[in-house]
Amino acid sequence: MSHILEGETPDEYLVDLDRVKDCVIGICEGKAFVREATKQGYNVAYRGDTVNLAFPTSKTRRGRVGKGVAQTLLTSREQAVLTSDDKLRWLTERESWRLQGIPDSYFDKAAAVTSKSQLYKQAGNGVTVDVVYEIAKRL
């Protein structure tokens, strides 16, 4: 994930922890404790891990934490990453496109004429070319 993430991001990408308090139990010393429907009741995300914050009040969600990987991209801002300064921040539109294997130059052209929400939708509705290529090689 580290090669996908942008260096500095504006504060607008920080997750408001009050809005996800039913999902994120707390963050301290490089760990985010994320509520999951497991025997333990939570999972731990470390710096660089992603957290799926879709449906934050759900009592039945499992697999919210991506250990060094991003989970399925949806059509809105629902993936967050635990930063080196112990904050949760949303993946940026550019990072979502990078996860789909799309070059920054293509993103820059699209971002010039497209809203942020549409950029998330385009990345979330995409099929990752690299994944399709690897599957096709094995057929």
Coordinates of N, CA and C in Angstrom, one line a residue:
M1 N 0.8 -1.2 0.0 CA 0.0 0.0 0.0 C 0.9 1.3 0.0
S2 N 2.0 1.2 0.6 CA 2.8 2.4 0.7 C 3.2 3.1 -0.6
H3 N 3.3 2.3 -1.7 CA 3.6 2.9 -3.0 C 2.4 3.5 -3.6
I4 N 1.2 3.3 -3.1 CA 0.0 3.9 -3.6 C -0.3 5.2 -2.9
L5 N 0.0 5.3 -1.7 CA -0.4 6.4 -0.9 C 0.4 7.7 -1.2
E6 N -0.4 8.8 -1.2 CA 0.2 10.1 -1.4 C 0.9 10.5 -0.1
G7 N 1.9 11.4 -0.2 CA 2.6 11.9 1.0 C 1.8 12.7 1.9
E8 N 1.5 13.9 1.6 CA 0.7 14.9 2.4 C -0.7 14.9 1.8
T9 N -1.7 14.9 2.6 CA -3.0 15.1 2.2 C -3.7 16.2 3.0
P10 N -4.6 16.9 2.4 CA -5.3 18.0 3.2 C -6.2 17.4 4.3
D11 N -6.5 18.2 5.3 CA -7.2 17.7 6.5 C -8.6 17.2 6.1
E12 N -9.1 17.7 4.9 CA -10.5 17.2 4.5 C -10.6 15.7 4.4
Y13 N -9.4 15.0 4.3 CA -9.4 13.6 4.2 C -9.4 12.9 5.5
L14 N -9.2 13.6 6.6 CA -9.2 12.9 7.9 C -10.6 12.4 8.2
V15 N -10.7 11.3 8.8 CA -12.0 10.7 9.2 C -12.4 11.3 10.5
D16 N -13.7 11.7 10.5 CA -14.3 12.2 11.8 C -14.6 11.0 12.6
L17 N -13.8 10.8 13.7 CA -14.0 9.6 14.5 C -15.3 9.5 15.2
D18 N -16.0 10.7 15.4 CA -17.3 10.7 16.0 C -18.3 10.0 15.1
R19 N -18.1 10.2 13.8 CA -19.1 9.6 12.9 C -18.9 8.1 12.7
V20 N -17.8 7.6 13.1 CA -17.6 6.1 13.0 C -17.3 5.5 14.4
K21 N -17.7 6.1 15.4 CA -17.5 5.6 16.8 C -18.0 4.2 17.0
D22 N -19.1 3.8 16.3 CA -19.6 2.5 16.5 C -18.7 1.5 15.8
C23 N -17.8 1.9 15.0 CA -17.0 1.0 14.2 C -15.5 1.0 14.8
V24 N -15.0 2.2 15.0 CA -13.6 2.4 15.4 C -13.7 2.6 16.9
I25 N -13.2 1.6 17.7 CA -13.2 1.7 19.1 C -12.2 2.7 19.7
G26 N -11.0 2.8 19.1 CA -10.0 3.7 19.5 C -8.7 3.5 18.7
I27 N -7.8 4.5 18.8 CA -6.6 4.5 18.1 C -5.5 4.9 19.2
C28 N -4.4 4.1 19.3 CA -3.3 4.5 20.1 C -2.1 3.7 19.7
E29 N -0.9 4.3 19.8 CA 0.4 3.7 19.6 C 0.4 2.9 18.3
G30 N 0.0 3.4 17.2 CA 0.1 2.8 15.9 C -0.9 1.7 15.7
K31 N -2.0 1.6 16.5 CA -3.0 0.6 16.3 C -4.4 1.2 16.4
A32 N -5.2 0.8 15.5 CA -6.7 1.2 15.5 C -7.5 -0.1 15.8
F33 N -8.3 0.0 16.8 CA -9.1 -1.1 17.2 C -10.5 -1.0 16.5
V34 N -10.8 -1.9 15.7 CA -12.0 -1.8 14.8 C -13.0 -2.9 15.2
R35 N -14.2 -2.5 15.5 CA -15.2 -3.5 15.9 C -15.5 -4.4 14.7
E36 N -15.6 -5.7 15.0 CA -16.0 -6.7 14.0 C -16.8 -7.8 14.6
A37 N -17.6 -8.5 13.9 CA -18.5 -9.5 14.4 C -17.7 -10.8 14.5
T38 N -16.8 -10.9 15.4 CA -15.9 -12.0 15.6 C -16.0 -12.4 17.1
K39 N -15.4 -13.5 17.5 CA -15.4 -13.9 18.9 C -14.7 -12.9 19.8
Q40 N -13.6 -12.3 19.3 CA -12.9 -11.3 20.0 C -13.7 -10.0 20.0
G41 N -14.5 -9.7 19.0 CA -15.2 -8.5 19.0 C -14.6 -7.3 18.3
Y42 N -13.3 -7.5 17.9 CA -12.6 -6.4 17.2 C -11.4 -7.0 16.5
N43 N -10.8 -6.2 15.6 CA -9.6 -6.5 14.9 C -8.7 -5.3 15.0
V44 N -7.4 -5.5 14.9 CA -6.4 -4.4 15.0 C -5.9 -4.1 13.6
A45 N -6.0 -2.8 13.3 CA -5.3 -2.2 12.1 C -4.0 -1.5 12.5
Y46 N -3.0 -1.8 11.9 CA -1.7 -1.2 12.1 C -1.4 -0.1 11.1
R47 N -0.4 0.7 11.3 CA -0.1 1.8 10.4 C 0.1 1.2 9.0
G48 N -0.6 1.8 8.0 CA -0.5 1.4 6.6 C -1.6 0.4 6.3
D49 N -2.3 -0.1 7.2 CA -3.5 -1.0 7.0 C -4.7 -0.2 6.6
T50 N -5.6 -0.7 5.8 CA -6.8 0.0 5.5 C -8.0 -0.5 6.4
V51 N -9.0 0.3 6.5 CA -10.2 0.0 7.3 C -11.4 0.3 6.4
N52 N -12.3 -0.6 6.2 CA -13.5 -0.4 5.5 C -14.5 0.2 6.4
L53 N -14.9 1.4 6.2 CA -15.8 2.1 7.1 C -17.2 2.2 6.5
A54 N -17.5 1.3 5.5 CA -18.9 1.3 5.0 C -19.8 0.7 6.1
F55 N -20.9 1.2 6.3 CA -21.9 0.7 7.3 C -21.3 0.7 8.7
P56 N -20.9 1.8 9.2 CA -20.2 1.9 10.5 C -21.0 1.4 11.7
T57 N -22.3 1.4 11.6 CA -23.1 0.9 12.7 C -23.5 -0.5 12.6
S58 N -23.1 -1.2 11.6 CA -23.4 -2.6 11.4 C -22.8 -3.5 12.6
K59 N -23.6 -4.4 13.1 CA -23.2 -5.3 14.1 C -22.8 -6.7 13.6
T60 N -22.9 -6.8 12.2 CA -22.6 -8.1 11.6 C -21.4 -8.1 10.7
R61 N -20.7 -7.0 10.5 CA -19.6 -6.9 9.6 C -18.4 -7.6 10.1
R62 N -17.7 -8.2 9.1 CA -16.4 -8.9 9.4 C -15.4 -8.5 8.3
G63 N -14.2 -8.7 8.6 CA -13.2 -8.4 7.5 C -13.0 -6.9 7.2
R64 N -13.2 -6.1 8.1 CA -13.1 -4.6 7.9 C -11.6 -4.2 7.7
V65 N -10.7 -4.9 8.2 CA -9.3 -4.5 8.2 C -8.5 -5.2 7.1
G66 N -7.9 -4.4 6.2 CA -7.0 -4.9 5.2 C -5.6 -4.8 5.6
K67 N -4.9 -5.9 5.8 CA -3.6 -6.0 6.4 C -2.6 -5.6 5.2
G68 N -2.3 -4.3 5.1 CA -1.4 -3.8 4.1 C -1.9 -3.8 2.7
V69 N -3.2 -4.1 2.6 CA -3.9 -4.1 1.3 C -5.2 -3.3 1.4
A70 N -5.7 -2.8 0.2 CA -7.0 -2.2 0.2 C -8.0 -3.3 -0.2
Q71 N -9.2 -3.1 0.4 CA -10.2 -4.1 0.1 C -11.0 -3.6 -1.2
T72 N -12.1 -4.2 -1.5 CA -12.9 -3.8 -2.6 C -13.2 -2.4 -2.6
L73 N -12.9 -1.7 -3.7 CA -13.3 -0.3 -3.8 C -14.7 -0.2 -4.2
L74 N -15.5 0.6 -3.5 CA -16.9 0.9 -3.8 C -17.0 2.2 -4.5
T75 N -18.2 2.7 -4.7 CA -18.3 3.9 -5.5 C -18.3 5.2 -4.7
S76 N -17.9 5.1 -3.5 CA -17.8 6.3 -2.7 C -16.6 6.1 -1.7
R77 N -16.4 7.2 -0.9 CA -15.3 7.2 0.0 C -15.6 6.4 1.2
E78 N -15.1 5.1 1.2 CA -15.4 4.2 2.3 C -14.2 3.5 2.9
Q79 N -13.0 3.7 2.2 CA -11.8 3.0 2.6 C -10.9 4.1 3.3
A80 N -10.4 3.8 4.5 CA -9.5 4.7 5.2 C -8.2 3.9 5.5
V81 N -7.2 4.7 5.8 CA -5.9 4.1 6.1 C -5.4 4.7 7.4
L82 N -4.7 3.9 8.2 CA -4.1 4.4 9.4 C -2.7 5.0 9.1
T83 N -2.6 6.3 9.4 CA -1.4 7.0 9.0 C -0.3 6.8 10.1
S84 N 0.9 7.3 9.7 CA 2.1 7.2 10.6 C 1.9 8.0 11.9
D85 N 1.0 9.0 11.8 CA 0.8 9.8 13.0 C -0.5 9.5 13.7
D86 N -0.9 8.2 13.5 CA -2.1 7.6 14.2 C -3.4 8.3 14.0
K87 N -3.6 8.6 12.7 CA -4.9 9.2 12.3 C -5.5 8.3 11.2
L88 N -6.8 8.3 11.2 CA -7.4 7.6 10.1 C -7.8 8.6 9.0
R89 N -7.4 8.3 7.8 CA -7.8 9.3 6.7 C -8.3 8.5 5.5
W90 N -9.2 9.1 4.8 CA -9.8 8.5 3.7 C -8.8 8.3 2.6
L91 N -8.9 7.3 1.8 CA -8.1 7.2 0.6 C -8.5 8.3 -0.4
T92 N -7.6 9.0 -1.0 CA -7.9 10.1 -1.9 C -8.4 9.5 -3.2
E93 N -8.9 10.4 -4.0 CA -9.4 9.9 -5.4 C -8.2 9.4 -6.2
R94 N -7.1 10.1 -6.1 CA -5.9 9.6 -6.9 C -5.4 8.2 -6.4
E95 N -5.5 8.0 -5.1 CA -5.1 6.7 -4.6 C -6.0 5.6 -5.0
S96 N -7.3 5.9 -5.1 CA -8.3 5.0 -5.6 C -8.0 4.6 -7.0
W97 N -7.6 5.6 -7.8 CA -7.3 5.3 -9.2 C -6.0 4.5 -9.3
R98 N -5.0 4.8 -8.5 CA -3.8 4.1 -8.5 C -4.0 2.6 -8.2
L99 N -4.9 2.4 -7.2 CA -5.3 1.0 -6.9 C -5.8 0.2 -8.1
Q100 N -6.5 0.9 -9.0 CA -7.0 0.3 -10.2 C -6.0 0.1 -11.3
G101 N -4.7 0.6 -11.0 CA -3.7 0.5 -12.0 C -3.7 1.6 -13.0
I102 N -4.4 2.7 -12.8 CA -4.5 3.8 -13.7 C -3.4 4.8 -13.5
P103 N -2.7 5.2 -14.5 CA -1.6 6.1 -14.4 C -2.1 7.5 -13.9
D104 N -1.2 8.2 -13.1 CA -1.5 9.5 -12.6 C -1.8 10.5 -13.7
S105 N -1.2 10.3 -14.9 CA -1.5 11.3 -16.0 C -2.9 11.2 -16.5
Y106 N -3.5 10.0 -16.5 CA -4.9 9.8 -16.8 C -5.8 10.4 -15.7
F107 N -5.4 10.2 -14.5 CA -6.2 10.8 -13.4 C -6.2 12.3 -13.5
D108 N -5.1 12.9 -13.7 CA -5.0 14.3 -13.8 C -5.9 14.9 -14.9
K109 N -6.0 14.2 -16.0 CA -6.9 14.7 -17.1 C -8.4 14.6 -16.6
A110 N -8.7 13.5 -16.0 CA -10.1 13.3 -15.5 C -10.4 14.2 -14.4
A111 N -9.5 14.5 -13.5 CA -9.7 15.4 -12.3 C -10.0 16.8 -12.8
A112 N -9.4 17.2 -13.9 CA -9.6 18.5 -14.4 C -11.1 18.8 -14.8
V113 N -11.8 17.8 -15.1 CA -13.2 18.0 -15.6 C -14.3 17.2 -14.9
T114 N -13.9 16.5 -13.8 CA -14.8 15.6 -13.1 C -14.8 16.0 -11.6
S115 N -15.9 15.8 -10.9 CA -16.1 16.1 -9.5 C -15.4 15.0 -8.7
K116 N -15.1 15.3 -7.4 CA -14.5 14.3 -6.6 C -15.3 13.0 -6.4
S117 N -16.6 13.2 -6.2 CA -17.5 12.1 -6.1 C -17.5 11.2 -7.3
Q118 N -17.5 11.8 -8.5 CA -17.5 11.1 -9.7 C -16.2 10.3 -9.9
L119 N -15.1 10.9 -9.4 CA -13.8 10.2 -9.5 C -13.8 8.9 -8.7
Y120 N -14.4 9.0 -7.5 CA -14.5 7.8 -6.6 C -15.4 6.8 -7.3
K121 N -16.5 7.2 -7.9 CA -17.4 6.3 -8.6 C -16.7 5.6 -9.8
Q122 N -15.9 6.4 -10.5 CA -15.3 5.8 -11.7 C -14.2 4.7 -11.2
A123 N -13.5 5.0 -10.1 CA -12.6 4.0 -9.6 C -13.3 2.8 -9.0
G124 N -14.4 3.0 -8.3 CA -15.1 2.0 -7.7 C -15.9 1.1 -8.6
N125 N -16.2 1.6 -9.8 CA -17.0 0.8 -10.8 C -16.0 0.1 -11.7
G126 N -14.7 0.3 -11.5 CA -13.8 -0.2 -12.5 C -13.4 -1.7 -12.2
V127 N -12.9 -2.3 -13.2 CA -12.3 -3.7 -13.1 C -10.8 -3.5 -13.2
T128 N -10.1 -4.0 -12.3 CA -8.6 -3.8 -12.3 C -8.0 -4.6 -13.4
V129 N -7.4 -3.9 -14.4 CA -6.8 -4.5 -15.6 C -5.8 -5.6 -15.2
D130 N -4.9 -5.3 -14.3 CA -3.9 -6.2 -13.9 C -4.4 -7.5 -13.4
V131 N -5.5 -7.4 -12.6 CA -6.2 -8.7 -12.1 C -6.8 -9.5 -13.3
V132 N -7.5 -8.8 -14.2 CA -8.1 -9.5 -15.3 C -7.0 -10.2 -16.1
Y133 N -5.9 -9.5 -16.3 CA -4.7 -10.0 -17.1 C -4.2 -11.3 -16.5
E134 N -4.0 -11.3 -15.2 CA -3.5 -12.4 -14.5 C -4.4 -13.6 -14.5
I135 N -5.7 -13.3 -14.4 CA -6.7 -14.4 -14.5 C -6.7 -15.0 -15.9
A136 N -6.7 -14.1 -16.9 CA -6.7 -14.6 -18.3 C -5.4 -15.4 -18.7
K137 N -4.3 -15.1 -18.1 CA -3.1 -15.9 -18.3 C -3.3 -17.3 -17.8
R138 N -4.1 -17.5 -16.9 CA -4.3 -18.9 -16.3 C -5.4 -19.7 -16.9
L139 N -6.1 -19.1 -17.8 CA -7.2 -19.8 -18.5 C -6.7 -20.8 -19.6

